[in-house]
Every structure is written in structure tokens, then in C-alpha cells.
Amino acid sequence: MRVQNLIGGDWVDGASTIDVEDPSTGELIGRAPAASPEDVARALAAAGSVRQAWASAAPAERERLVRRVADELERRRDDLVSTLSREGGRPLREARGEVDKAITTFRYYGGLAGSLDGRAVGAGTGYRHETRREPIGTVVAITPWNVPAASPARKLAPAMLAGAPIILKPASATPLTAALMVQAIADAGAPAGAVQLVAGSGRTVGGALVSASDIAAVTFTGSTEVGLQLQAQLSGRLVRTQLELGGKNAAIVLEDADLGRAAEVIVAAAYASAGQQCTATSRVIVQRSVAGELTDAILDRVGRLVVGPTDDEATTMGPLIDRAQVEATAGFVDRATAQGAAAVHGGKVLPGPGHYYAPTVLTGVKPDMEIAREEVFGPVLAVLEVDDEDEALRVCNDTVYGLAAAIHTRDLARAQALSERIDCGVVAVNGPTAGIDLPLPFGGFKLSGTATKEHGPESMEFFTRTKLVSWRS
Ligand code: NAD
């Protein structure tokens, strides 16, 4: 499969190409263009040219366009699922779920033109004041490889509804899914320059986009390390910035919890995408009195995971994205066991072809160990024992991240009290940290993000600016 960039209204090749690999096998499956600095400049100019006309289009017209994109995506669902599954290393069942999420996102924003309404503000005789929601201007969107369809959808759909031109730079491991999505947007009738695709390396293409003087906003999803670099690069400029970054998500399990149910959702959220989700459960913080029983219930379910290539319907856990991710995961586990943790399941690299690491459960983990503090982005669950819920809360919040947490208890008053004190943007009670698939406001605190929200009506705040117009008769 070979894809092109969309610049202005033209599909074009790049200055060079990016090889795209299937992580299940290590085989080359496609090529994408790597944009040149001139391509980036042309994309920025095209966004500038369409900006006024796109902003002036009736919101209902843009809303209809966003709905047509959902229809176009639906039409090519099978193609999107197989492409995403192959390049992203996600088992087919997960790939279907993600593509459906992307379609739902477009359907959702395709009914949200009302969120662009202004309001009339109380005025005295002879005066009238009103607020208007205007598009923010040109937006740069930079997305990660682990959510190749849903992450771009969360940025493209609200930007289109707002009427803000948006330039998407997808991750180099997963440009094919992004190109199929942008093709659907072009086929739905988006005006030239309103939505553009410039694949290429983060440093050169992403860097050139973020440095451009004529951008109004940057929405970035990816690692905390790169997010902080971008923030530094943008400092001193009033470019609206949304950063959706890494996590070290915990499931707190209290002694009165339904342990079987807790184990079920913990395992689902820890090993989906082979742990490569920003919201993956990577710590279990369990009250000591039930730690043994919960660990057994977790091990029972982990033992039933089927690790294999993504195109096998029996597979429940696929590969990691590349060799580097396997080595990074192995390094975390080796250092944890050297510090005294026990790998009671997995703890090893699996043979190829492809990039596999065994689903791993570590017990005896202490809060000050690296494995309890750093994001692994692999199929590794660390179990930490605590005496009571105060200690559980302390351990849960004792990380630089603040993305997602879960509380498992039958006592909803305790859950309510904990949910108020957990320093995370998303808290689930008796549910998973990962896999929230409705258009609900999503985004992390602390080093997990700017606490701006993606999804939901809240997202429209990011893509618009409010103007006050005062009238005097
Ligand atoms: P990454 O930070 O390496 O890359 C993300 C994107 O940034 C890619 O498109 C990359 O090409 C680009 N990039 C890299 N360096 C750049 C630079 N100097 N300038 C501009 N762009 C640059 O992240 P990744 O490995 O693709 O994704 C995994 C990370 O993303 C994990 O940390 C995960 O937790 C995080 N993530 C967060 C969320 C969220 O919503 N909070 C969702 C998914 C993934």
C-alpha cells in the first residue's frame, strides 16, 4: 500500500518515503511520503488561503460535511480495520472497536453545531451585546501511533465543525490509517486546505509545523517527553496548546471489592493494545488482606490471554509496535526484578518473527521502584500492597502523571470520597482505566496533559475563540 500527503487539494508524494512495517511479522507493508519543508510551507499557505471562507460557511453546512465524513468512513470500515490492525499491531477485535470509535466521533460532532451558538448578554436601552464563537485559526495536530484512527478523529472532527483549518502530522509508524481517514474527508467534500495531511518525521515535519508563525493552535497527543519539548518550543508565543500525554494509571482495589469483577476489568485495561495505551492500567494498588486472592484472579485471566499475530481472530494480545518497544519493556522488567519485584507471570521476550513480549505480572513492587513510577507502555502490571485506603490514595497520587485511575469497592461513599482526592483527569468506579469509548471529555492532569479536554462539547472550546460584539442603535 502506498499513500500520499494531501496539501491544498492535491495528493502529492514527499521528498522521501517512510517504510511502514507490520509489527506482527516485521514485514514491510506500505510506504508513506515524508513531507519536505516546502510541503509544510505550502500546507500552511493553503490553510491560510481557505481560512476566511471556511470560517464564514454556515455551521449547519460544516455539520453536514462532518456527518458525510462519518458515512465515508463507514463505507471503508473494512479497509480501515485491516490497515489499522496491520500497521498498528492491534488484534482485529480491537481494531474494529477503534475504527468504530472514530466513526462515532464524526457522527457526534456532526450533530453539535449548536455548541457554536453565541449568547445575548443583558443590555440597557439602546444597547445590545452578543458573543460569537469563531474558529481559532490554523491548527496543527500531531498524533501518536497507538491510536491511529481515534486520536486523529478527536482532533479533525471538532476542528472541521468549528471551521478551523487543520494540518495533521500522524506518527511515522501508522501513516496509512491517517491517509485513509483524510481520503474519506476529501471524498466527503471538504474544501481544499481545510484538512491536510503531512506525514513525516516528528522532529523535521512536526518541528517545522510547530515553528510556523501563522498557526493559532497545536493539539498534540504523545509522550510527555515530546510534549514538554513542544511546550518549550512554543514558549513566548501565544499559540493555544493542548497536550495529551503519558500516564501511570492505577486501579485501587479495596477489601470489600468484587475481586472477580475487579480482576476482569484490570486485565482488560492492562493488556489491551499489549499495554500500549495512555490509559492502560499499569499499577494495581490492593489492600493487603485481599492481595493474594486478587493476584490469583488476575493470574487466572492473564493465563488465558492468547498472544499472536493481529490477523488471527483468536488473538487477544498482539505484538508491541517495534523492537525498541520490546527492548524498553524488557529493560523495565529486568530492573524491577533486580530491585526485588517478582515476575509471577511472563517477564520475557517471546520469539519472533514480530515484536512480542509476554503479558507480565510483577508482585512485591514498592512505591519507590522505577516500575511503580515510570510509564512502561508494554504489557506489564505492577501489584503494590497497602494497608488502608489512605495509603492507597497516597500511592496512587505519588507519581508525576495524572491521567486515569480506577477504584474498586462495593462502598460507593468510600468511592465518592476517593474520587474527590485522586489527582487524575479520569476516574472510574468499578470500571476500567482504559477504553472509555463514548464522546466524553477526556484529558489528564499534572504531566499527563494540559487539563484541556478532548471529546465532548468541551473540545469545541479549544478550536474556537469568543468574540464580544456590542451594538448601539
Ligand atoms: P511520541 O511523543 O514519540 O510521538 C507522538 C507524535 O509526536 C508522533 O507523531 C511523532 O512523530 C511526533 N513527534 C516526535 N518528536 C517530535 C518533535 N520534536 N516535534 C514535533 N513532533 C514530534 O509518542 P508515541 O510513541 O507516538 O506515543 C506513545 C505516547 O503517547 C505514550 O507516552 C502515551 O501515553 C501517549 N499517549 C497519550 C494519549 C492521551 O490522550 N493522553 C493517547 C495516546 C498516547
Short mmCIF file of C-alpha atoms and ligand atoms in Angstrom, two decimals:
data_model
loop_
_atom_site.label_atom_id
_atom_site.label_comp_id
_atom_site.label_asym_id
_atom_site.label_seq_id
_atom_site.Cartn_x
_atom_site.Cartn_y
_atom_site.Cartn_z
CA MET A 1 0.00 0.00 0.00
CA ARG A 2 1.33 3.42 -0.95
CA VAL A 3 -0.25 6.64 0.25
CA GLN A 4 0.32 10.34 -0.41
CA ASN A 5 0.13 13.58 1.50
CA LEU A 6 -2.80 15.94 0.95
CA ILE A 7 -1.57 19.50 0.51
CA GLY A 8 -4.07 22.12 -0.56
CA GLY A 9 -6.38 19.98 -2.69
CA ASP A 10 -3.58 17.84 -4.18
CA TRP A 11 -2.39 14.37 -3.29
CA VAL A 12 1.40 14.50 -3.51
CA ASP A 13 4.48 12.40 -2.87
CA GLY A 14 7.10 13.55 -0.38
CA ALA A 15 10.77 14.37 -0.61
CA SER A 16 11.47 10.80 0.55
CA THR A 17 9.44 7.87 1.87
CA ILE A 18 8.70 6.24 5.22
CA ASP A 19 8.62 2.43 5.35
CA VAL A 20 5.66 1.02 7.26
CA GLU A 21 6.07 -2.34 8.96
CA ASP A 22 3.61 -4.96 10.25
CA PRO A 23 4.74 -5.48 13.86
CA SER A 24 3.16 -8.96 13.87
CA THR A 25 5.66 -10.18 11.29
CA GLY A 26 8.25 -7.46 10.76
CA GLU A 27 7.28 -7.35 7.05
CA LEU A 28 7.17 -4.16 5.02
CA ILE A 29 3.50 -3.43 4.25
CA GLY A 30 3.48 0.06 2.87
CA ARG A 31 5.14 3.35 2.13
CA ALA A 32 4.14 6.87 3.03
CA PRO A 33 5.64 10.18 1.95
CA ALA A 34 7.92 12.18 4.21
CA ALA A 35 7.00 15.82 3.63
CA SER A 36 9.72 18.36 2.80
CA PRO A 37 9.98 21.84 4.38
CA GLU A 38 8.49 23.22 1.14
CA ASP A 39 5.50 20.85 1.52
CA VAL A 40 4.96 22.15 5.05
CA ALA A 41 5.14 25.75 3.81
CA ARG A 42 2.60 25.01 1.05
CA ALA A 43 0.25 23.34 3.54
CA LEU A 44 0.42 26.36 5.85
CA ALA A 45 -0.24 28.71 2.91
CA ALA A 46 -3.21 26.61 1.76
CA ALA A 47 -4.66 26.67 5.29
CA GLY A 48 -4.25 30.46 5.33
CA SER A 49 -6.00 30.79 1.94
CA VAL A 50 -9.10 28.82 2.93
CA ARG A 51 -9.34 30.21 6.46
CA GLN A 52 -11.80 33.07 5.86
CA ALA A 53 -14.17 31.22 3.55
CA TRP A 54 -14.15 28.14 5.81
CA ALA A 55 -14.90 30.27 8.86
CA SER A 56 -17.76 32.00 7.06
CA ALA A 57 -19.50 28.77 6.00
CA ALA A 58 -22.74 28.19 7.90
CA PRO A 59 -22.16 25.89 10.90
CA ALA A 60 -25.02 23.68 9.66
CA GLU A 61 -23.15 23.22 6.37
CA ARG A 62 -19.96 22.15 8.17
CA GLU A 63 -22.03 19.91 10.43
CA ARG A 64 -23.46 18.14 7.35
CA LEU A 65 -19.94 17.72 5.98
CA VAL A 66 -18.75 16.14 9.24
CA ARG A 67 -21.68 13.69 9.04
CA ARG A 68 -20.77 12.84 5.44
CA VAL A 69 -17.24 12.04 6.66
CA ALA A 70 -18.77 9.52 9.10
CA ASP A 71 -20.62 7.94 6.15
CA GLU A 72 -17.42 7.81 4.07
CA LEU A 73 -15.52 6.21 6.95
CA GLU A 74 -18.32 3.69 7.42
CA ARG A 75 -18.11 2.77 3.73
CA ARG A 76 -14.39 1.98 4.05
CA ARG A 77 -14.61 0.42 7.51
CA ASP A 78 -13.16 -2.97 6.47
CA ASP A 79 -10.19 -1.33 4.79
CA LEU A 80 -9.58 0.90 7.80
CA VAL A 81 -9.83 -2.04 10.22
CA SER A 82 -7.35 -4.21 8.33
CA THR A 83 -4.91 -1.31 7.76
CA LEU A 84 -5.04 -0.16 11.37
CA SER A 85 -4.71 -3.71 12.64
CA ARG A 86 -1.69 -4.43 10.44
CA GLU A 87 0.32 -1.25 10.86
CA GLY A 88 -0.75 -0.57 14.45
CA GLY A 89 -0.34 -4.15 15.69
CA ARG A 90 -3.86 -4.25 17.17
CA PRO A 91 -5.85 -7.51 17.13
CA LEU A 92 -8.82 -7.32 14.73
CA ARG A 93 -11.36 -7.10 17.56
CA GLU A 94 -9.59 -4.04 18.98
CA ALA A 95 -9.08 -2.51 15.53
CA ARG A 96 -12.83 -2.75 14.84
CA GLY A 97 -13.52 -1.05 18.16
CA GLU A 98 -11.14 1.79 17.40
CA VAL A 99 -12.41 2.41 13.86
CA ASP A 100 -15.98 2.44 15.19
CA LYS A 101 -14.91 4.96 17.83
CA ALA A 102 -13.52 7.20 15.09
CA ILE A 103 -16.77 6.94 13.12
CA THR A 104 -18.80 7.70 16.26
CA THR A 105 -16.66 10.77 16.87
CA PHE A 106 -17.53 12.21 13.45
CA ARG A 107 -21.22 11.35 13.96
CA TYR A 108 -21.13 13.04 17.36
CA TYR A 109 -19.59 16.32 16.14
CA GLY A 110 -21.86 16.09 13.10
CA GLY A 111 -24.72 16.92 15.47
CA LEU A 112 -23.06 19.57 17.58
CA ALA A 113 -23.39 22.78 15.57
CA GLY A 114 -25.43 24.16 18.49
CA SER A 115 -22.21 24.28 20.54
CA LEU A 116 -21.08 27.14 18.26
CA ASP A 117 -24.02 29.34 19.25
CA GLY A 118 -23.23 32.64 20.92
CA ARG A 119 -25.41 34.29 23.55
CA ALA A 120 -27.12 37.60 24.01
CA VAL A 121 -25.79 39.45 27.06
CA GLY A 122 -28.08 41.65 29.21
CA ALA A 123 -28.15 45.18 27.76
CA GLY A 124 -29.72 48.52 28.67
CA THR A 125 -31.98 50.52 26.37
CA GLY A 126 -30.34 51.25 23.05
CA TYR A 127 -27.63 48.62 23.61
CA ARG A 128 -27.26 45.04 22.58
CA HIS A 129 -24.34 42.74 23.33
CA GLU A 130 -23.70 39.35 21.84
CA THR A 131 -20.95 36.74 21.90
CA ARG A 132 -19.85 34.82 18.87
CA ARG A 133 -17.85 31.64 18.60
CA GLU A 134 -15.25 31.96 15.86
CA PRO A 135 -12.80 29.31 14.65
CA ILE A 136 -9.40 29.70 16.33
CA GLY A 137 -7.41 29.75 13.06
CA THR A 138 -4.92 27.24 11.66
CA VAL A 139 -4.45 24.21 13.90
CA VAL A 140 -1.52 21.77 13.88
CA ALA A 141 -2.46 18.25 15.02
CA ILE A 142 0.27 15.75 15.92
CA THR A 143 -0.83 12.21 16.80
CA PRO A 144 0.76 9.00 18.19
CA TRP A 145 0.91 5.51 16.67
CA ASN A 146 -1.06 3.73 19.38
CA VAL A 147 -4.46 5.23 18.48
CA PRO A 148 -4.03 5.74 14.71
CA ALA A 149 -7.74 6.39 13.93
CA ALA A 150 -9.36 7.58 17.17
CA SER A 151 -6.73 10.20 18.03
CA PRO A 152 -6.85 11.97 14.63
CA ALA A 153 -10.68 11.74 14.70
CA ARG A 154 -10.85 13.55 18.05
CA LYS A 155 -8.92 16.45 16.57
CA LEU A 156 -10.18 16.54 12.98
CA ALA A 157 -13.94 16.32 13.66
CA PRO A 158 -14.24 19.24 16.13
CA ALA A 159 -11.81 21.38 14.08
CA MET A 160 -13.95 20.80 10.99
CA LEU A 161 -17.14 21.65 12.85
CA ALA A 162 -15.52 24.82 14.21
CA GLY A 163 -14.27 25.83 10.75
CA ALA A 164 -10.60 25.85 11.75
CA PRO A 165 -8.18 24.63 9.03
CA ILE A 166 -6.24 21.68 10.45
CA ILE A 167 -2.96 20.09 9.34
CA LEU A 168 -2.46 16.51 10.58
CA LYS A 169 1.01 15.02 11.16
CA PRO A 170 0.45 11.37 12.06
CA ALA A 171 3.03 9.11 13.72
CA SER A 172 5.53 7.61 11.30
CA ALA A 173 4.61 4.03 12.33
CA THR A 174 0.94 4.49 11.36
CA PRO A 175 0.55 6.94 8.46
CA LEU A 176 -1.58 4.57 6.33
CA THR A 177 -4.67 4.71 8.57
CA ALA A 178 -4.35 8.50 8.74
CA ALA A 179 -4.17 8.74 4.94
CA LEU A 180 -7.32 6.58 4.55
CA MET A 181 -9.14 8.84 7.01
CA VAL A 182 -8.09 12.03 5.25
CA GLN A 183 -9.09 10.45 1.92
CA ALA A 184 -12.58 9.92 3.40
CA ILE A 185 -12.67 13.58 4.47
CA ALA A 186 -11.63 14.78 0.99
CA ASP A 187 -14.21 12.49 -0.66
CA ALA A 188 -16.90 13.87 1.65
CA GLY A 189 -16.25 17.26 0.04
CA ALA A 190 -14.02 19.19 2.48
CA PRO A 191 -12.68 22.32 0.76
CA ALA A 192 -9.03 22.33 -0.30
CA GLY A 193 -6.81 23.38 2.61
CA ALA A 194 -9.43 22.77 5.32
CA VAL A 195 -7.96 19.38 6.27
CA GLN A 196 -4.45 18.47 5.16
CA LEU A 197 -2.09 15.58 5.77
CA VAL A 198 1.68 15.95 6.06
CA ALA A 199 3.34 12.71 7.13
CA GLY A 200 7.00 12.71 8.03
CA SER A 201 9.35 12.60 10.97
CA GLY A 202 8.39 14.24 14.23
CA ARG A 203 11.50 16.33 14.50
CA THR A 204 11.54 17.73 10.95
CA VAL A 205 7.89 17.86 9.85
CA GLY A 206 6.34 18.22 13.33
CA GLY A 207 9.08 20.69 14.28
CA ALA A 208 8.52 22.81 11.13
CA LEU A 209 4.77 22.95 11.70
CA VAL A 210 5.09 23.99 15.33
CA SER A 211 7.71 26.66 14.48
CA ALA A 212 5.49 28.29 11.85
CA SER A 213 4.47 31.84 12.67
CA ASP A 214 0.97 31.61 11.17
CA ILE A 215 -0.51 28.87 13.37
CA ALA A 216 -3.07 29.58 16.07
CA ALA A 217 -3.11 26.27 17.95
CA VAL A 218 -1.27 22.99 18.44
CA THR A 219 -3.06 19.87 19.60
CA PHE A 220 -0.55 17.13 20.44
CA THR A 221 -1.08 13.59 21.70
CA GLY A 222 2.05 11.63 22.50
CA SER A 223 4.75 11.18 25.10
CA THR A 224 5.31 13.55 28.00
CA GLU A 225 8.92 13.97 26.87
CA VAL A 226 7.99 15.29 23.41
CA GLY A 227 5.03 17.25 24.79
CA LEU A 228 7.32 19.17 27.12
CA GLN A 229 9.76 19.83 24.27
CA LEU A 230 6.93 21.27 22.20
CA GLN A 231 5.79 23.44 25.07
CA ALA A 232 9.32 24.81 25.40
CA GLN A 233 9.46 25.41 21.65
CA LEU A 234 6.16 27.31 21.81
CA SER A 235 7.04 29.39 24.85
CA GLY A 236 6.99 33.12 24.29
CA ARG A 237 4.32 32.72 21.60
CA LEU A 238 0.61 32.86 22.31
CA VAL A 239 -0.23 29.67 20.45
CA ARG A 240 -3.07 27.78 22.14
CA THR A 241 -1.66 24.42 23.15
CA GLN A 242 -3.33 21.15 24.07
CA LEU A 243 -1.07 18.34 25.27
CA GLU A 244 -2.44 14.82 25.86
CA LEU A 245 0.49 12.88 27.31
CA GLY A 246 1.56 9.73 29.15
CA GLY A 247 0.14 8.04 32.25
CA LYS A 248 0.90 5.69 35.11
CA ASN A 249 -2.63 4.60 35.77
CA ALA A 250 -3.64 2.81 38.94
CA ALA A 251 -6.54 0.57 39.91
CA ILE A 252 -7.18 0.79 43.66
CA VAL A 253 -8.79 -2.40 44.99
CA LEU A 254 -10.27 -2.19 48.49
CA GLU A 255 -11.00 -5.26 50.60
CA ASP A 256 -14.77 -5.10 50.06
CA ALA A 257 -14.47 -5.12 46.24
CA ASP A 258 -15.93 -7.77 43.96
CA LEU A 259 -12.49 -9.25 43.30
CA GLY A 260 -13.51 -11.33 40.26
CA ARG A 261 -15.01 -8.32 38.54
CA ALA A 262 -12.05 -6.14 39.50
CA ALA A 263 -9.61 -8.70 38.06
CA GLU A 264 -11.63 -8.87 34.85
CA VAL A 265 -11.51 -5.14 34.13
CA ILE A 266 -7.92 -4.74 35.35
CA VAL A 267 -6.68 -7.43 32.96
CA ALA A 268 -8.71 -5.99 30.07
CA ALA A 269 -7.31 -2.49 30.65
CA ALA A 270 -3.74 -3.65 31.32
CA TYR A 271 -3.21 -5.87 28.27
CA ALA A 272 -5.41 -4.35 25.53
CA SER A 273 -3.07 -3.00 22.84
CA ALA A 274 -0.39 -5.03 24.67
CA GLY A 275 -0.38 -2.32 27.33
CA GLN A 276 0.37 0.40 24.78
CA GLN A 277 -2.42 2.73 25.78
CA CYS A 278 -2.02 6.02 27.61
CA THR A 279 -4.82 4.85 29.92
CA ALA A 280 -3.58 1.27 30.38
CA THR A 281 -3.80 0.04 33.97
CA SER A 282 -0.17 -0.37 34.93
CA ARG A 283 -0.43 -0.39 38.74
CA VAL A 284 -2.76 -2.36 40.99
CA ILE A 285 -2.87 -0.88 44.49
CA VAL A 286 -4.57 -3.50 46.62
CA GLN A 287 -5.39 -3.78 50.30
CA ARG A 288 -3.02 -6.38 51.77
CA SER A 289 -5.80 -8.58 53.20
CA VAL A 290 -7.11 -9.42 49.69
CA ALA A 291 -3.87 -9.12 47.70
CA GLY A 292 -3.34 -12.89 47.37
CA GLU A 293 -6.89 -13.58 46.23
CA LEU A 294 -6.89 -10.69 43.74
CA THR A 295 -3.48 -11.67 42.33
CA ASP A 296 -4.70 -15.25 41.78
CA ALA A 297 -7.79 -13.96 39.99
CA ILE A 298 -5.60 -11.72 37.81
CA LEU A 299 -3.16 -14.56 37.04
CA ASP A 300 -6.02 -16.85 36.09
CA ARG A 301 -7.20 -14.36 33.48
CA VAL A 302 -3.71 -13.40 32.24
CA GLY A 303 -3.02 -17.11 31.72
CA ARG A 304 -5.91 -17.22 29.28
CA LEU A 305 -4.63 -14.39 27.06
CA VAL A 306 -3.74 -15.59 23.56
CA VAL A 307 -0.66 -13.80 22.24
CA GLY A 308 -0.31 -13.83 18.48
CA PRO A 309 -0.47 -12.02 15.16
CA THR A 310 -3.22 -9.46 14.73
CA ASP A 311 -4.94 -11.14 11.77
CA ASP A 312 -5.73 -14.27 13.81
CA GLU A 313 -9.24 -13.89 15.27
CA ALA A 314 -8.16 -15.99 18.27
CA THR A 315 -5.51 -13.43 19.28
CA THR A 316 -6.38 -11.40 22.37
CA MET A 317 -2.96 -9.71 22.76
CA GLY A 318 -0.92 -8.62 19.77
CA PRO A 319 2.68 -7.50 19.35
CA LEU A 320 4.43 -4.36 20.53
CA ILE A 321 4.91 -1.69 17.89
CA ASP A 322 8.61 -2.35 17.22
CA ARG A 323 11.81 -3.94 18.52
CA ALA A 324 12.73 -0.83 20.52
CA GLN A 325 9.46 -1.07 22.47
CA VAL A 326 10.17 -4.75 23.25
CA GLU A 327 13.64 -3.88 24.48
CA ALA A 328 12.39 -0.94 26.54
CA THR A 329 9.76 -3.19 28.18
CA ALA A 330 12.32 -5.92 28.89
CA GLY A 331 14.60 -3.30 30.46
CA PHE A 332 11.83 -2.11 32.83
CA VAL A 333 11.01 -5.67 33.92
CA ASP A 334 14.66 -6.66 34.37
CA ARG A 335 15.37 -3.60 36.51
CA ALA A 336 12.21 -4.25 38.57
CA THR A 337 13.19 -7.84 39.33
CA ALA A 338 16.76 -6.72 40.12
CA GLN A 339 15.21 -4.31 42.67
CA GLY A 340 13.26 -7.13 44.33
CA ALA A 341 9.96 -7.47 42.43
CA ALA A 342 8.89 -10.98 41.38
CA ALA A 343 7.70 -11.76 37.84
CA VAL A 344 4.90 -14.19 38.74
CA HIS A 345 3.82 -14.36 35.10
CA GLY A 346 5.69 -13.60 31.86
CA GLY A 347 8.78 -11.45 32.24
CA LYS A 348 10.31 -12.48 28.94
CA VAL A 349 10.67 -11.58 25.27
CA LEU A 350 8.77 -14.01 23.04
CA PRO A 351 10.28 -15.38 19.84
CA GLY A 352 9.54 -13.66 16.50
CA PRO A 353 9.03 -13.03 13.74
CA GLY A 354 7.32 -9.92 15.03
CA HIS A 355 7.78 -7.96 18.24
CA TYR A 356 6.27 -9.87 21.15
CA TYR A 357 6.66 -9.60 24.90
CA ALA A 358 4.85 -11.93 27.30
CA PRO A 359 2.00 -10.49 29.38
CA THR A 360 3.69 -9.88 32.70
CA VAL A 361 2.56 -9.57 36.31
CA LEU A 362 5.00 -8.25 38.90
CA THR A 363 4.35 -8.62 42.63
CA GLY A 364 6.31 -7.27 45.59
CA VAL A 365 6.50 -3.86 43.92
CA LYS A 366 7.27 -0.92 46.23
CA PRO A 367 6.15 2.66 45.53
CA ASP A 368 9.70 3.97 45.14
CA MET A 369 10.69 1.46 42.43
CA GLU A 370 11.02 2.70 38.85
CA ILE A 371 8.34 0.21 37.72
CA ALA A 372 5.83 1.90 40.07
CA ARG A 373 6.60 5.39 38.77
CA GLU A 374 7.54 5.39 35.08
CA GLU A 375 5.27 4.74 32.10
CA VAL A 376 6.26 1.36 30.55
CA PHE A 377 3.95 1.26 27.51
CA GLY A 378 4.07 -2.53 27.40
CA PRO A 379 2.09 -5.49 28.83
CA VAL A 380 3.29 -5.17 32.40
CA LEU A 381 1.15 -4.92 35.53
CA ALA A 382 2.77 -4.00 38.87
CA VAL A 383 0.98 -5.09 42.06
CA LEU A 384 1.55 -2.92 45.15
CA GLU A 385 0.12 -3.83 48.56
CA VAL A 386 -1.14 -1.22 51.03
CA ASP A 387 -2.72 -1.28 54.49
CA ASP A 388 -5.69 1.00 54.01
CA GLU A 389 -7.37 3.45 51.67
CA ASP A 390 -5.35 6.45 52.89
CA GLU A 391 -2.16 4.69 51.91
CA ALA A 392 -3.80 3.59 48.65
CA LEU A 393 -4.60 7.21 47.82
CA ARG A 394 -1.08 8.38 48.71
CA VAL A 395 0.50 5.74 46.46
CA CYS A 396 -1.99 6.41 43.66
CA ASN A 397 -1.17 10.13 43.62
CA ASP A 398 2.57 9.64 44.16
CA THR A 399 3.53 9.96 40.50
CA VAL A 400 4.20 12.81 38.13
CA TYR A 401 1.28 11.63 35.98
CA GLY A 402 -2.44 12.25 36.47
CA LEU A 403 -4.30 10.62 33.62
CA ALA A 404 -6.68 7.84 34.75
CA ALA A 405 -7.44 5.83 37.88
CA ALA A 406 -9.99 3.24 38.96
CA ILE A 407 -11.48 2.47 42.37
CA HIS A 408 -12.93 -0.97 43.11
CA THR A 409 -15.20 -1.16 46.14
CA ARG A 410 -18.82 -2.00 46.97
CA ASP A 411 -18.98 1.05 49.25
CA LEU A 412 -19.95 3.93 46.99
CA ALA A 413 -19.47 6.50 49.75
CA ARG A 414 -15.81 5.46 50.02
CA ALA A 415 -15.53 5.59 46.23
CA GLN A 416 -17.05 9.07 46.22
CA ALA A 417 -14.56 10.30 48.84
CA LEU A 418 -11.59 8.77 46.99
CA SER A 419 -12.73 10.11 43.61
CA GLU A 420 -12.59 13.64 45.03
CA ARG A 421 -8.98 13.23 46.18
CA ILE A 422 -7.50 11.35 43.23
CA ASP A 423 -5.38 13.71 41.15
CA CYS A 424 -6.36 12.39 37.72
CA GLY A 425 -8.44 13.70 34.83
CA VAL A 426 -10.44 10.45 34.58
CA VAL A 427 -11.67 8.31 37.50
CA ALA A 428 -13.64 5.07 37.03
CA VAL A 429 -15.56 3.41 39.87
CA ASN A 430 -15.69 -0.38 39.48
CA GLY A 431 -14.68 0.10 35.83
CA PRO A 432 -11.52 0.12 33.72
CA THR A 433 -8.98 2.95 33.45
CA ALA A 434 -8.94 2.45 29.69
CA GLY A 435 -11.46 2.03 26.94
CA ILE A 436 -13.92 4.85 27.56
CA ASP A 437 -15.46 4.92 24.13
CA LEU A 438 -18.22 7.47 24.30
CA PRO A 439 -17.62 11.08 23.34
CA LEU A 440 -16.90 12.09 26.93
CA PRO A 441 -14.43 14.80 27.92
CA PHE A 442 -11.02 13.21 28.23
CA GLY A 443 -7.67 14.57 29.33
CA GLY A 444 -5.07 14.32 32.06
CA PHE A 445 -3.71 16.42 34.91
CA LYS A 446 -0.10 17.02 36.05
CA LEU A 447 2.43 15.72 33.48
CA SER A 448 -0.33 13.80 31.69
CA GLY A 449 -1.54 16.90 29.92
CA THR A 450 -2.74 20.46 29.88
CA ALA A 451 -6.08 19.54 31.52
CA THR A 452 -7.79 20.79 28.38
CA LYS A 453 -10.38 18.26 27.29
CA GLU A 454 -10.65 16.30 24.07
CA HIS A 455 -14.02 14.94 23.03
CA GLY A 456 -17.39 16.03 24.28
CA PRO A 457 -18.70 19.57 23.80
CA GLU A 458 -15.69 20.77 25.88
CA SER A 459 -13.46 20.13 22.88
CA MET A 460 -15.14 22.95 20.97
CA GLU A 461 -13.58 25.42 23.43
CA PHE A 462 -10.14 24.55 22.10
CA PHE A 463 -10.99 25.03 18.43
CA THR A 464 -12.86 28.31 18.84
CA ARG A 465 -12.41 31.79 20.27
CA THR A 466 -15.13 34.01 21.65
CA LYS A 467 -15.74 37.50 20.32
CA LEU A 468 -17.94 40.08 22.06
CA VAL A 469 -19.86 42.37 19.73
CA SER A 470 -21.63 45.36 21.28
CA TRP A 471 -24.30 47.21 19.34
CA ARG A 472 -25.69 50.67 19.93
CA SER A 473 -28.75 51.78 17.98
P1 NAD B 1 5.83 10.37 20.69
O1 NAD B 1 5.79 11.52 21.64
O2 NAD B 1 7.12 9.73 20.42
O3 NAD B 1 5.25 10.84 19.28
C1 NAD B 1 3.97 11.43 19.14
C2 NAD B 1 3.94 12.26 17.87
O4 NAD B 1 4.86 13.35 18.01
C3 NAD B 1 4.38 11.50 16.61
O5 NAD B 1 3.59 11.92 15.51
C4 NAD B 1 5.83 11.95 16.44
O6 NAD B 1 6.27 11.85 15.11
C5 NAD B 1 5.72 13.40 16.89
N1 NAD B 1 7.00 13.99 17.33
C6 NAD B 1 8.06 13.36 17.88
N2 NAD B 1 9.04 14.26 18.14
C7 NAD B 1 8.58 15.49 17.76
C8 NAD B 1 9.12 16.80 17.79
N3 NAD B 1 10.33 17.05 18.26
N4 NAD B 1 8.36 17.81 17.31
C9 NAD B 1 7.10 17.58 16.85
N5 NAD B 1 6.55 16.35 16.79
C10 NAD B 1 7.27 15.30 17.25
O7 NAD B 1 4.73 9.34 21.22
P2 NAD B 1 4.37 7.90 20.63
O8 NAD B 1 5.48 6.97 20.95
O9 NAD B 1 3.91 8.03 19.21
O10 NAD B 1 3.07 7.55 21.50
C11 NAD B 1 3.11 6.99 22.75
C12 NAD B 1 2.94 8.04 23.84
O11 NAD B 1 1.73 8.77 23.63
C13 NAD B 1 2.80 7.42 25.22
O12 NAD B 1 3.53 8.17 26.14
C14 NAD B 1 1.30 7.56 25.51
O13 NAD B 1 0.97 7.57 26.88
C15 NAD B 1 0.98 8.84 24.83
N6 NAD B 1 -0.45 8.92 24.52
C16 NAD B 1 -1.24 9.79 25.23
C17 NAD B 1 -2.61 9.84 24.97
C18 NAD B 1 -3.52 10.77 25.73
O14 NAD B 1 -4.61 11.04 25.25
N7 NAD B 1 -3.13 11.25 26.89
C19 NAD B 1 -3.17 9.00 23.99
C20 NAD B 1 -2.33 8.14 23.30
C21 NAD B 1 -0.97 8.12 23.56
#
